[in-house]
Short mmCIF file of C-alpha atoms and ligand atoms in Angstrom, two decimals:
data_model
loop_
_atom_site.label_atom_id
_atom_site.label_comp_id
_atom_site.label_asym_id
_atom_site.label_seq_id
_atom_site.Cartn_x
_atom_site.Cartn_y
_atom_site.Cartn_z
CA MET P 1 227.98 109.64 42.13
CA THR P 2 228.09 106.98 39.25
CA GLY P 3 230.72 107.78 36.11
CA ARG P 4 229.37 109.10 32.84
CA LEU P 5 226.19 107.94 30.94
CA VAL P 6 226.98 108.23 27.10
CA ILE P 7 223.76 107.77 25.01
CA VAL P 8 224.38 107.82 20.78
CA GLY P 9 221.37 108.98 19.13
CA ALA P 10 218.94 111.60 20.27
CA GLY P 11 215.90 110.13 19.05
CA GLN P 12 212.92 108.78 20.42
CA ALA P 13 214.67 106.25 22.83
CA GLY P 14 217.61 108.13 24.16
CA PHE P 15 215.70 110.78 25.16
CA ALA P 16 213.22 108.77 26.99
CA LEU P 17 216.77 107.12 29.10
CA ALA P 18 217.74 110.27 29.50
CA ALA P 19 214.82 112.04 30.83
CA LYS P 20 213.54 108.53 32.97
CA LEU P 21 216.96 108.63 34.67
CA ARG P 22 216.40 112.03 35.78
CA LEU P 23 212.52 111.42 36.97
CA LEU P 24 214.25 108.81 38.92
CA LYS P 25 216.42 111.21 40.50
CA ASP P 26 219.62 109.36 39.34
CA ASP P 27 222.04 112.09 39.04
CA ARG P 28 225.14 111.07 36.72
CA PRO P 29 226.24 113.06 34.12
CA ILE P 30 224.55 112.65 31.19
CA THR P 31 226.09 113.39 27.02
CA LEU P 32 223.39 112.80 24.61
CA ILE P 33 224.72 112.70 21.28
CA GLY P 34 222.80 113.18 18.45
CA ALA P 35 223.70 113.40 14.57
CA GLU P 36 220.81 115.74 13.62
CA ASP P 37 221.16 119.63 13.76
CA VAL P 38 217.75 119.44 15.89
CA PRO P 39 216.75 118.50 19.64
CA PRO P 40 215.28 114.82 20.05
CA TYR P 41 211.72 114.92 18.56
CA GLN P 42 209.18 112.21 17.65
CA ARG P 43 208.87 111.06 13.90
CA PRO P 44 205.26 109.89 13.60
CA PRO P 45 204.41 113.22 12.60
CA LEU P 46 207.04 113.15 9.58
CA SER P 47 204.25 110.99 7.72
CA LYS P 48 201.34 112.60 8.99
CA LYS P 49 200.79 115.85 9.85
CA TYR P 50 204.06 117.82 9.97
CA LEU P 51 204.30 116.34 6.17
CA LEU P 52 200.72 117.87 5.54
CA GLY P 53 202.20 121.11 6.46
CA GLU P 54 199.18 121.27 9.55
CA MET P 55 201.92 120.88 12.33
CA GLU P 56 204.71 123.20 13.40
CA PHE P 57 208.28 121.60 14.49
CA ASP P 58 208.15 123.00 18.28
CA ARG P 59 205.41 120.78 18.56
CA LEU P 60 207.33 117.81 17.55
CA THR P 61 210.44 118.47 20.22
CA PHE P 62 210.12 116.52 23.37
CA ARG P 63 211.39 119.59 24.96
CA GLN P 64 212.59 123.11 24.83
CA GLU P 65 216.61 123.14 24.71
CA ASN P 66 216.85 124.85 27.64
CA TRP P 67 215.59 121.36 29.35
CA TYR P 68 218.86 119.45 28.52
CA ALA P 69 220.86 122.41 30.43
CA GLU P 70 218.68 122.90 33.81
CA ASN P 71 218.68 119.24 33.72
CA GLN P 72 222.41 118.53 33.07
CA VAL P 73 221.96 116.45 30.45
CA ASP P 74 224.87 117.87 27.47
CA LEU P 75 222.79 117.76 24.64
CA LYS P 76 225.67 117.33 21.46
CA LEU P 77 223.86 118.14 18.41
CA SER P 78 225.13 117.53 14.97
CA THR P 79 227.49 114.91 16.28
CA HIS P 80 228.26 111.78 15.12
CA VAL P 81 229.93 109.26 16.70
CA GLU P 82 231.89 107.10 14.34
CA GLU P 83 233.61 104.41 17.00
CA ILE P 84 233.68 102.37 20.16
CA ASP P 85 236.48 101.75 21.68
CA ARG P 86 235.48 99.35 24.20
CA ALA P 87 238.80 98.17 26.05
CA ALA P 88 239.21 102.26 26.81
CA ARG P 89 235.80 102.82 27.13
CA ARG P 90 235.60 106.07 25.04
CA VAL P 91 233.52 106.90 21.81
CA ARG P 92 235.32 109.24 19.08
CA MET P 93 232.92 111.28 17.16
CA GLN P 94 233.70 112.40 13.55
CA ASP P 95 235.70 115.52 14.44
CA GLY P 96 238.49 112.94 16.25
CA SER P 97 237.10 114.13 19.85
CA VAL P 98 236.56 111.30 21.83
CA LEU P 99 234.67 111.01 25.45
CA GLY P 100 234.90 108.71 28.09
CA TYR P 101 231.98 106.47 29.53
CA GLU P 102 231.57 104.04 32.11
CA THR P 103 227.98 103.10 30.23
CA LEU P 104 227.06 103.35 26.46
CA ALA P 105 223.36 103.65 25.89
CA LEU P 106 222.78 102.81 22.02
CA ALA P 107 219.72 104.34 20.99
CA THR P 108 220.85 104.94 17.05
CA GLY P 109 217.62 104.17 15.67
CA SER P 110 217.04 102.98 11.33
CA THR P 111 217.83 103.93 8.19
CA PRO P 112 215.69 103.09 5.40
CA ARG P 113 216.36 101.06 2.98
CA ALA P 114 218.06 102.52 -0.33
CA LEU P 115 216.76 102.02 -3.97
CA PRO P 116 220.15 100.86 -5.89
CA ALA P 117 221.79 103.51 -7.88
CA ALA P 118 222.05 100.93 -10.56
CA ILE P 119 218.18 100.98 -10.74
CA GLY P 120 218.16 105.02 -10.49
CA GLY P 121 217.88 105.14 -6.75
CA ASP P 122 220.45 107.79 -7.08
CA LEU P 123 218.78 110.20 -9.00
CA ASP P 124 216.83 113.49 -8.04
CA GLY P 125 214.05 113.55 -7.08
CA VAL P 126 214.03 110.49 -5.00
CA PHE P 127 213.11 110.36 -1.40
CA VAL P 128 212.71 108.33 2.09
CA VAL P 129 210.94 109.83 5.34
CA ARG P 130 213.17 109.26 8.15
CA ASP P 131 214.06 112.64 9.66
CA LYS P 132 213.03 116.13 9.60
CA ARG P 133 215.31 117.04 6.93
CA ASP P 134 213.68 114.30 4.31
CA ALA P 135 210.05 115.50 5.21
CA ASP P 136 211.15 119.14 4.57
CA LEU P 137 212.93 118.18 1.37
CA LEU P 138 209.37 115.96 0.62
CA SER P 139 206.75 118.89 1.24
CA GLY P 140 208.66 121.13 -1.28
CA GLU P 141 207.45 118.22 -3.79
CA MET P 142 204.05 118.19 -2.48
CA ARG P 143 201.97 119.93 -4.58
CA ALA P 144 198.09 119.64 -6.74
CA GLY P 145 198.42 117.74 -10.26
CA ARG P 146 202.50 116.25 -9.82
CA ARG P 147 202.89 112.77 -9.90
CA LEU P 148 204.33 110.96 -7.49
CA LEU P 149 205.56 107.03 -7.38
CA ILE P 150 205.47 105.42 -4.19
CA ILE P 151 207.37 101.69 -3.78
CA GLY P 152 206.25 100.03 -0.80
CA GLY P 153 202.80 99.51 0.61
CA GLY P 154 203.76 99.47 4.08
CA TYR P 155 203.10 102.37 6.76
CA ILE P 156 205.35 104.73 5.70
CA GLY P 157 204.43 104.72 2.04
CA LEU P 158 200.55 104.43 2.68
CA GLU P 159 200.76 107.64 5.14
CA ALA P 160 202.84 109.13 2.63
CA ALA P 161 200.21 108.55 -0.17
CA ALA P 162 197.13 109.84 2.01
CA VAL P 163 198.94 113.23 2.78
CA ALA P 164 199.96 113.19 -1.10
CA ARG P 165 196.32 112.97 -2.16
CA HIS P 166 195.08 115.45 0.55
CA LEU P 167 196.98 117.70 -1.35
CA GLY P 168 195.92 117.05 -5.10
CA VAL P 169 199.11 114.69 -5.66
CA GLU P 170 198.38 111.85 -8.52
CA VAL P 171 199.68 109.06 -6.63
CA THR P 172 200.77 105.63 -7.65
CA LEU P 173 201.56 102.89 -5.16
CA ILE P 174 203.35 99.87 -6.15
CA GLU P 175 204.06 96.81 -3.95
CA MET P 176 205.62 93.66 -4.61
CA ALA P 177 204.08 91.13 -2.73
CA ASP P 178 200.46 89.79 -3.22
CA ARG P 179 199.27 93.23 -1.17
CA ILE P 180 199.97 96.25 0.76
CA LEU P 181 200.79 95.60 4.26
CA GLN P 182 201.39 91.87 3.98
CA ARG P 183 204.48 91.45 6.44
CA VAL P 184 202.60 93.56 9.29
CA ALA P 185 199.08 93.17 9.05
CA ALA P 186 196.24 90.53 7.53
CA LYS P 187 194.45 90.53 4.37
CA GLU P 188 191.40 91.74 6.17
CA THR P 189 193.18 95.26 7.47
CA ALA P 190 194.84 95.37 4.11
CA ASP P 191 191.29 95.16 2.80
CA ALA P 192 190.16 98.09 4.02
CA MET P 193 192.96 100.21 3.71
CA ARG P 194 192.94 99.44 0.36
CA ALA P 195 189.45 100.52 -0.13
CA ILE P 196 190.09 103.55 1.51
CA HIS P 197 192.90 104.80 -0.61
CA LEU P 198 190.96 103.95 -3.80
CA ARG P 199 188.21 105.51 -2.42
CA HIS P 200 190.10 108.85 -2.12
CA GLY P 201 192.21 108.29 -5.94
CA ALA P 202 195.46 106.83 -5.01
CA VAL P 203 195.96 104.06 -7.99
CA ILE P 204 197.57 101.04 -6.11
CA ARG P 205 199.12 98.20 -7.93
CA GLU P 206 200.02 94.77 -6.07
CA LYS P 207 201.86 92.38 -7.83
CA THR P 208 203.85 94.99 -8.95
CA GLY P 209 207.79 95.76 -8.57
CA LEU P 210 209.80 98.25 -9.82
CA VAL P 211 212.32 97.09 -12.63
CA ARG P 212 213.95 100.70 -12.65
CA LEU P 213 213.89 104.34 -12.25
CA ILE P 214 214.37 106.50 -15.62
CA GLY P 215 216.14 109.71 -15.23
CA GLU P 216 216.58 113.15 -17.50
CA GLY P 217 219.42 114.85 -16.34
CA GLY P 218 219.99 113.26 -13.48
CA LYS P 219 215.97 113.75 -12.19
CA VAL P 220 213.47 111.07 -12.06
CA ARG P 221 210.89 111.23 -15.02
CA GLY P 222 209.58 107.84 -15.12
CA ALA P 223 209.46 104.14 -14.20
CA GLU P 224 209.53 100.86 -15.68
CA LEU P 225 207.42 98.38 -13.66
CA SER P 226 207.72 94.64 -13.11
CA ASP P 227 204.54 94.08 -15.45
CA GLY P 228 206.08 96.01 -18.02
CA SER P 229 204.33 98.51 -18.13
CA MET P 230 205.81 102.31 -17.93
CA ILE P 231 204.72 105.06 -16.40
CA GLU P 232 205.53 109.06 -15.97
CA VAL P 233 206.61 110.31 -12.78
CA ASP P 234 207.88 113.72 -10.90
CA PHE P 235 208.80 112.48 -7.77
CA VAL P 236 209.33 109.32 -6.25
CA ILE P 237 208.80 108.05 -2.60
CA VAL P 238 210.71 104.97 -1.23
CA GLY P 239 209.20 103.17 1.26
CA ILE P 240 210.59 99.91 1.67
CA GLY P 241 211.57 99.26 5.26
CA VAL P 242 214.31 99.71 7.43
CA MET P 243 217.21 98.55 8.79
CA PRO P 244 218.81 99.00 12.20
CA ASN P 245 221.96 100.97 12.86
CA ASP P 246 224.26 98.92 14.21
CA ARG P 247 227.45 99.33 12.49
CA LEU P 248 228.79 100.70 16.00
CA ALA P 249 227.84 98.02 17.95
CA GLN P 250 229.15 95.20 14.99
CA GLU P 251 232.73 97.10 14.15
CA SER P 252 233.07 97.04 18.43
CA GLY P 253 232.69 93.14 18.37
CA LEU P 254 229.31 93.34 19.95
CA ASP P 255 226.89 90.70 19.32
CA VAL P 256 224.74 91.67 16.57
CA GLY P 257 221.76 89.77 14.37
CA ASN P 258 219.44 92.27 12.85
CA GLY P 259 220.12 95.04 15.44
CA VAL P 260 222.48 94.98 18.30
CA ILE P 261 221.39 91.81 20.34
CA VAL P 262 220.66 92.58 24.38
CA ASP P 263 219.05 90.38 27.12
CA GLU P 264 215.65 91.31 28.74
CA PHE P 265 217.31 94.34 30.72
CA GLY P 266 218.49 95.71 27.41
CA ARG P 267 222.38 94.58 28.05
CA THR P 268 224.43 93.95 25.14
CA SER P 269 227.43 91.40 25.48
CA ASP P 270 229.22 93.65 27.14
CA PRO P 271 227.36 94.81 30.42
CA SER P 272 228.67 98.53 30.42
CA ILE P 273 226.69 98.95 27.11
CA PHE P 274 222.95 98.76 26.54
CA ALA P 275 220.81 99.36 23.45
CA MET P 276 217.55 100.21 22.53
CA GLY P 277 215.10 101.19 19.92
CA ASP P 278 214.78 100.51 16.57
CA CYS P 279 218.56 99.17 16.40
CA ALA P 280 217.92 96.61 19.47
CA MET P 281 217.31 93.28 18.85
CA LEU P 282 215.48 91.42 21.70
CA PRO P 283 214.54 88.51 23.44
CA TRP P 284 210.70 87.46 23.09
CA ARG P 285 208.91 84.25 23.62
CA GLY P 286 211.97 82.32 23.01
CA ARG P 287 213.06 84.13 19.89
CA ARG P 288 214.56 87.22 19.04
CA ILE P 289 212.61 90.10 17.42
CA ARG P 290 213.12 93.93 16.57
CA LEU P 291 210.38 96.21 16.92
CA GLU P 292 209.77 99.38 15.49
CA SER P 293 207.78 101.48 17.35
CA VAL P 294 207.15 104.54 19.74
CA GLN P 295 205.87 102.08 22.32
CA ASN P 296 209.22 100.10 22.13
CA ALA P 297 211.82 102.62 21.97
CA VAL P 298 210.40 104.88 25.34
CA ASP P 299 209.52 101.32 27.12
CA GLN P 300 212.70 99.60 26.55
CA ALA P 301 214.52 102.86 27.29
CA GLU P 302 212.62 103.61 30.47
CA ALA P 303 213.21 99.38 31.43
CA VAL P 304 216.83 100.59 31.03
CA ALA P 305 216.82 103.43 33.22
CA ALA P 306 215.25 101.69 35.66
CA VAL P 307 218.17 99.05 35.81
CA LEU P 308 220.78 101.37 35.47
CA ALA P 309 218.97 103.19 38.75
CA GLY P 310 219.50 100.02 40.20
CA GLY P 311 216.17 98.35 40.19
CA GLY P 312 214.48 97.40 36.65
CA GLU P 313 212.24 94.28 35.92
CA PRO P 314 213.11 92.10 32.58
CA TYR P 315 211.33 94.35 29.44
CA ASP P 316 208.21 92.42 28.55
CA PRO P 317 207.09 94.24 25.42
CA LYS P 318 203.28 95.19 25.50
CA PRO P 319 203.27 96.56 21.92
CA TRP P 320 200.51 98.95 20.47
CA PHE P 321 201.10 101.17 17.35
CA TRP P 322 198.77 103.81 15.24
CA SER P 323 198.48 104.76 11.65
CA ASP P 324 196.81 107.93 10.55
CA GLN P 325 195.44 108.14 6.67
CA TYR P 326 193.10 110.43 5.44
CA ASP P 327 190.28 110.56 8.52
CA VAL P 328 191.03 106.96 9.48
CA LYS P 329 193.09 106.13 12.47
CA LEU P 330 194.26 102.61 12.13
CA GLN P 331 195.20 101.31 16.01
CA ILE P 332 197.09 98.36 16.73
CA ALA P 333 197.65 96.45 20.21
CA GLY P 334 199.47 93.45 20.89
CA PHE P 335 201.85 91.19 18.06
CA ASN P 336 200.27 89.40 15.19
CA LEU P 337 203.50 87.58 14.92
CA GLY P 338 202.69 83.78 13.56
CA TYR P 339 198.82 84.28 13.66
CA ASP P 340 197.16 81.21 12.43
CA GLU P 341 193.14 82.83 11.97
CA THR P 342 191.25 86.02 12.15
CA LEU P 343 187.91 87.59 13.33
CA VAL P 344 186.24 90.52 12.21
CA ARG P 345 183.77 92.50 14.15
CA PRO P 346 182.36 95.24 12.57
CA GLY P 347 182.31 98.48 14.47
CA MET P 348 179.17 100.63 15.93
CA ARG P 349 180.05 103.62 13.22
CA GLU P 350 180.03 103.10 9.36
CA GLY P 351 183.31 102.20 8.15
CA SER P 352 184.51 100.78 11.45
CA LEU P 353 185.64 97.68 12.41
CA SER P 354 188.09 95.62 14.06
CA ILE P 355 190.20 92.86 13.03
CA TRP P 356 191.01 90.10 16.05
CA TYR P 357 194.43 87.57 15.49
CA PHE P 358 194.49 84.44 17.13
CA ARG P 359 197.64 81.84 17.33
CA GLU P 360 196.49 78.35 18.29
CA GLY P 361 193.57 79.96 20.30
CA GLU P 362 195.27 82.51 21.88
CA PHE P 363 194.41 86.25 21.14
CA ILE P 364 197.54 88.05 20.46
CA ALA P 365 196.59 91.58 18.51
CA VAL P 366 193.76 93.38 17.30
CA ASP P 367 193.34 95.95 14.41
CA ALA P 368 191.05 98.79 15.20
CA ILE P 369 189.88 100.70 12.09
CA ASN P 370 188.47 103.73 13.57
CA ASP P 371 186.94 101.90 16.44
CA ALA P 372 188.81 103.11 19.71
CA LYS P 373 186.80 101.37 21.76
CA ALA P 374 187.62 97.70 20.29
CA TYR P 375 191.04 99.12 20.15
CA VAL P 376 190.65 100.00 24.04
CA THR P 377 189.00 96.59 24.75
CA GLY P 378 191.50 94.33 22.78
CA LYS P 379 194.17 96.26 24.71
CA LYS P 380 192.87 95.45 28.11
CA MET P 381 192.67 91.77 27.37
CA LEU P 382 195.96 91.66 26.41
CA GLU P 383 197.41 93.42 29.60
CA THR P 384 195.00 91.04 32.02
CA GLY P 385 195.57 88.12 30.00
CA ILE P 386 191.64 87.94 29.33
CA ALA P 387 190.71 85.54 26.89
CA PRO P 388 187.49 86.71 24.70
CA ASP P 389 185.20 84.36 23.29
CA LYS P 390 184.97 84.22 19.79
CA ARG P 391 181.17 83.41 19.50
CA LEU P 392 180.50 86.46 21.61
CA LEU P 393 183.20 88.71 19.98
CA ALA P 394 181.84 88.03 16.73
CA ASP P 395 178.02 88.83 18.05
CA THR P 396 177.98 92.59 17.35
CA ALA P 397 174.81 92.48 19.62
CA VAL P 398 177.46 91.76 22.71
CA ASP P 399 178.86 95.04 23.79
CA LEU P 400 182.77 94.79 24.07
CA LYS P 401 182.84 95.29 27.68
CA GLN P 402 180.85 92.09 28.21
CA LEU P 403 183.65 90.68 27.40
CA LEU P 404 186.01 92.18 29.68
CA SER P 405 184.23 90.75 32.99
P1 FAD G 501 215.12 107.61 15.77
O1 FAD G 501 214.16 108.29 16.98
O2 FAD G 501 215.36 106.81 14.76
O3 FAD G 501 216.66 107.94 16.63
C1 FAD G 501 217.84 107.56 16.15
C2 FAD G 501 218.82 108.97 16.25
O4 FAD G 501 219.96 108.04 16.41
C3 FAD G 501 218.65 109.72 14.86
O5 FAD G 501 218.74 111.03 15.64
C4 FAD G 501 220.05 109.33 14.52
O6 FAD G 501 220.05 110.65 13.41
C5 FAD G 501 220.31 109.11 15.47
N1 FAD G 501 222.18 108.79 15.03
C6 FAD G 501 222.33 106.94 14.61
N2 FAD G 501 223.98 107.00 14.52
C7 FAD G 501 223.85 107.81 15.40
C8 FAD G 501 225.24 108.05 15.72
N3 FAD G 501 226.40 107.23 14.87
N4 FAD G 501 226.06 109.29 16.39
C9 FAD G 501 224.79 110.09 16.41
N5 FAD G 501 223.34 109.94 16.15
C10 FAD G 501 223.32 108.47 15.57
N6 FAD G 501 205.79 104.78 15.40
C11 FAD G 501 204.68 104.32 16.10
O7 FAD G 501 204.98 103.58 16.99
N7 FAD G 501 203.75 104.88 15.41
C12 FAD G 501 203.67 105.41 14.18
O8 FAD G 501 202.74 106.27 13.51
C13 FAD G 501 204.83 105.52 13.89
N8 FAD G 501 205.10 106.59 12.51
C14 FAD G 501 206.43 106.91 11.92
C15 FAD G 501 206.61 107.83 10.59
C16 FAD G 501 207.72 107.79 10.39
C17 FAD G 501 207.87 108.49 9.07
C18 FAD G 501 209.22 107.24 10.90
C19 FAD G 501 210.38 107.69 10.55
C20 FAD G 501 208.84 106.50 12.08
C21 FAD G 501 207.44 106.17 12.49
N9 FAD G 501 207.76 105.53 13.59
C22 FAD G 501 206.19 105.12 14.18
C23 FAD G 501 208.68 104.52 14.32
C24 FAD G 501 209.14 105.65 15.41
O9 FAD G 501 209.66 106.68 15.12
C25 FAD G 501 210.69 104.95 15.67
O10 FAD G 501 210.22 103.92 16.08
C26 FAD G 501 211.03 105.51 16.70
O11 FAD G 501 210.97 106.44 16.71
C27 FAD G 501 212.38 104.72 16.96
O12 FAD G 501 213.37 105.12 18.19
P2 FAD G 501 214.47 105.41 18.17
O13 FAD G 501 215.40 105.98 19.44
O14 FAD G 501 214.85 103.91 18.15
O15 FAD G 501 215.36 105.67 16.85
#
């Protein structure tokens, strides 16, 4: 039998790796170590239905706890790995105990960027949304009439804004850049999403940064903004991006950039250590990227499982992503990095549309707003390498299906 696989991080990728190995009938001993006190679960609902109170936590977990015992996966919860001793091939936990491995997998995810304490980041009433505990603390604040400041107009901030408005919370969202979704989507997508938020009564202030939060008795009470204005707030959500959890890797001397550097098989600079999910930096078309999505966490983990089970192909990410805000589903296929042209196609239903991205004429990604057909078609085109005719794509009289042939 192969020696023990230790997986550090019992989240989306860590679970997917263990589950896929068992599916592949790989019977090596597996220990799955997680810092949280609950079995592995999916995070996306934390800023959507779970935060809204419309989804029980039980529906977030990937498996009941008995699955782990039944599948000989030793699940260690509330356990933080502090150190990797690569020479001795073992990890050290926070209680000082050690565990040996033959193969190590790092699936440690990422951590929200925090606001510095010097500008009020440590005040009570300042939240991030990363795990169940964050969402539970936050949901206690989400009451009608309270005033919420959201810092950052990315997906997490916008989703939290939608939940808050749904619950009658007064929302001001500030974004330092020229517009919301600047880093991840085209202007047309941002314009459409902004309009939806404004329609629901959220206040969105772009080109507006935070100077400092103002506290009273240790609790946040207000904010001074970069345009000189002051606002009163009851609580704050910080959604200004995440940082990969790569400290363990770095301290053990593995190659690290903006995340743990891996090759196309998920292998780090130490051949007995793999990394996957949010914490990993992978090769993609001549550059190194980090992807923060369920798709990447699962697909990369499953690719590593295939390698460990004795087969495996180079992992070539086929990104897809979604975001739910109010009654709007934004679905994204492909990776729009470096796009130089966009094409907007109105959908069949009112308010539905899709934004198609091109780089040097090549179709690379699509954002579909309440337009499942555009999403499915665009995803299929990307998977099969079909290059859509832009003239036909722009013509709404042409059925998208026609473009697939
Ligand atoms: P995680 O799922 O974060 O798991 C990492 C785990 O490792 C954590 O439990 C952490 O506690 C643990 N850990 C870290 N260090 C240690 C250590 N030293 N010892 C032990 N345990 C450790 N993606 C989408 O595709 N669509 C969405 O709509 C979407 N919405 C999201 C909404 C929210 C609120 C959040 C937070 C994320 C969302 N994502 C979404 C992103 C997606 O959830 C992540 O990309 C995915 O969870 C990454 O999986 P992972 O396994 O790399 O990390």
